[in-house]
């Protein structure tokens, strides 16, 4: 269940800021009413997948057309009907104008059959309902990894345009110049600039259907939609944006349009590659390829003339050009700028990262940028531009170097490519919003290079086999780690030398590199940085961190592994490495795992490691968690919670063959108490309400057995036996656990909490969260992270599919029941028929038996012991407000306490009339605010948030003074309390009510003169006269 803001908050904000537009013909009629908001528990949907051919679409869209004027395209639209532009629409607007806002649509291109060719985006078309003026607009294109723009977006490209004023519905098309996009999910964003005009525009929409959500956000956070928001989740499920895109096979660039290289005549040497000299081999290469021509996909070998681009044909002009260049040497020129030194990481906090560029003193760096290409997220994680450092306004220093010291800027754990580029062109200049995917198909070749020239590059690599970088010049790996940087020796033109992890004498940002130090032991580490100057140790290993390398600091080495004993594992702290203790017979190792037994868990203190106790059969481990049963306590626990079923069949937790985001939610309860457990009358609640009440026919749960409650479904269609667990479905019709965080509580029939667990956002990752180890683990983990097979859930079994050790789970339902009330004798609080098990005085004996044996009296014959109907004096509930039109505002409770009554001993308990259970309790003395004080009384009140009081049919409130009920009322009907201070009592209906027509500032309250008792007053509707903390209009309080 997705997390949503409170309904009333959203409604109020949208009431003030959202304008709804409605037309019935091609003309705009602005309505003053607002489309009612609702918050269904809708899940984000991925865009529809298709197998396409040219001119196909995502389904049976009405009126599909090509807006780019090219028939050889694929057309994608999430809209079922793209002709109807007149449906309800939304725009965030207010008295000061219309905010800058964005509209979004997703499209899944993953099933396109392109024959291995790239895909290019031709155009994006949005339906517009109206525009009152010319508006600047931008279309941004992103790749997306999950169909939800809240995360996983990687920028691909954008185009700016103008939406022209028009008071009739129209289409606005934005044409791209063959933007290459990945064969995955695209997210299309239309940003319309702000305007001083109210309702400056409306995106066309209809309610004909859509394959995935319509999205909206405001750039300044107005209307409470500063982040991407699914319209269905804010009460507009029938507003579907009209939009489509058109894509085609990308046409590759013709290499013959590229300029010829500087030394074009150097075609081929002895090995077939250019050798730096124009000679006989190059003449022969022209002759061998004479009359060859390119076909638009390649330049023929030997095409070297005329300048600057050649002509894509090998002919006499090319032969004459090679002869004219004969004998020329093609030595590469010394670069005017070069990346010269780099550090991305060091010990401690990375406050001394740096970059260094070498060049001609005084040269400007305007137009240059140092960029980093690393990894991102989504379907195409490689080749993401992740860091940009623009160098405008900087210049090479008088000593020939420019450097910049940085703090926590560079990525330092994965392979990355650093480049010095000129003419970088980004949508927001040098500011990155996330990352930009430059390698759309992850083939190791950049599909997009939004800069004019690559001046220099170097890649930092690790020890991985499949690492992808985008420069032939590399540094690393550093043992198993990615290199953290390096320096050129000699400066500018030399090879790169890998830098050590720790800062030291080799770090010289802004100065000439330290390339000429002595290296006495010839291990490649200059003496100034060598931790063992006279002994060859290129790995610089220093296990004890004392600054002296192990090669010079070996000391005692009992196992001759070249690691000082001081640096090896010594779990028993006897000064000898563990393996030497075991080999020498000083320690035993019953399971041969290299750990002395005295260092392993031995929970029962018998001198044998727990694992060996279990393996030898000396201890049992019924739940398979590696802990002997005799060491584990007696518990009844919530063991697994599933709030966010995965999409499609992988999310079918109840095994009915259909994935349902509500029905496949579940909670698993395990009995490891050492005895039987009877949960009938008990409840499962979340932070909002009771979601399931265990029915009387709930079987007795034996020790080692589990019970699962699913959100819904028909158990007769469930195909799994769930490890023999008892299976039920939520009595409320759903569980409704919040994906973003919730509190799940198991309580017994008396309302006593048996177990409760509060989880956070980890509950919303398309899988359950589960105790690890099962039952006795104190923490919950995502299921796939602790299950050996990576499974998403395991209702009824342990994480890895085993039972919890119980036998005949559920058979307890046939236990003896002498009085036939459905409650097994062992759990029945009375040997007379009493299926409700009422025990209002909480003496452990049912009310029926208390009355039958004379323990309690019942003078009024209503079946409730008289002591439970004792009503205290000294105060009453005086005024309430629980509902009004739109979002509930200023819900409140007011009580009157007479002098001599201690407010600290008074509570107000709220009751849900559907199940009779309490849902909140407030202490008057600490949570209410004292208001009017009169002769013999004080008025106390509390203002509640929206939905603080439930909206009736019916619901109730109870004022308890010193442990006795003083006033028990309800609205919209009577009810009987099931627990709390009013347990077993029936409320008094106040006879007046509020509804959606009630105005803000109204309430229900007592009026008249009651002479110190609520019975003397009359409940009335106080229209626009709410007065929390003061006597009601028309009321005289005279104790």
CSV table of C-alpha atoms in Angstrom, one decimal, residues 339-347 350-357 403-412 418 460 482-488 497-504 506-510:
chain,number,residue,atom,x,y,z
A,339,UNK,CA,45.6,15.8,-17.3
A,340,UNK,CA,48.7,15.5,-15.1
A,341,UNK,CA,47.8,14.3,-11.6
A,342,UNK,CA,44.6,12.9,-9.9
A,343,UNK,CA,43.5,11.7,-6.5
A,344,UNK,CA,40.0,10.4,-5.7
A,345,UNK,CA,40.4,8.8,-2.3
A,346,UNK,CA,42.6,8.5,0.7
A,347,UNK,CA,42.5,7.4,4.4
A,350,UNK,CA,38.2,12.6,1.6
A,351,UNK,CA,39.0,16.3,2.1
A,352,UNK,CA,42.1,16.2,-0.1
A,353,UNK,CA,40.8,14.9,-3.4
A,354,UNK,CA,42.4,16.9,-6.3
A,355,UNK,CA,42.9,17.2,-10.0
A,356,UNK,CA,45.8,18.8,-11.8
A,357,UNK,CA,46.1,20.0,-15.4
A,403,UNK,CA,45.0,22.3,-9.6
A,404,UNK,CA,41.8,22.2,-7.6
A,405,UNK,CA,41.4,20.6,-4.2
A,406,UNK,CA,38.1,18.9,-3.7
A,407,UNK,CA,36.1,17.3,-0.9
A,408,UNK,CA,34.1,14.1,-1.4
A,409,UNK,CA,33.4,14.8,-5.1
A,410,UNK,CA,34.8,11.8,-6.9
A,411,UNK,CA,33.5,8.3,-6.9
A,412,UNK,CA,36.2,6.0,-5.6
A,418,UNK,CA,38.1,10.9,-16.1
A,460,UNK,CA,40.8,4.1,-12.9
A,482,UNK,CA,40.1,0.3,-7.8
A,483,UNK,CA,43.1,2.7,-8.2
A,484,UNK,CA,42.6,6.0,-6.4
A,485,UNK,CA,44.6,8.1,-8.9
A,486,UNK,CA,48.0,8.7,-10.2
A,487,UNK,CA,50.5,11.1,-11.8
A,488,UNK,CA,52.4,11.3,-15.1
A,497,UNK,CA,52.0,6.0,-12.3
A,498,UNK,CA,49.5,4.6,-9.8
A,499,UNK,CA,49.4,6.7,-6.5
A,500,UNK,CA,49.4,5.0,-3.1
A,501,UNK,CA,46.2,5.1,-1.0
A,502,UNK,CA,47.7,7.2,1.8
A,503,UNK,CA,48.6,10.8,1.2
A,504,UNK,CA,52.3,11.5,1.2
A,506,UNK,CA,54.1,11.7,-4.0
A,507,UNK,CA,51.1,14.1,-3.8
A,508,UNK,CA,52.1,17.4,-5.5
A,509,UNK,CA,49.0,19.1,-6.8
A,510,UNK,CA,49.9,22.4,-8.5
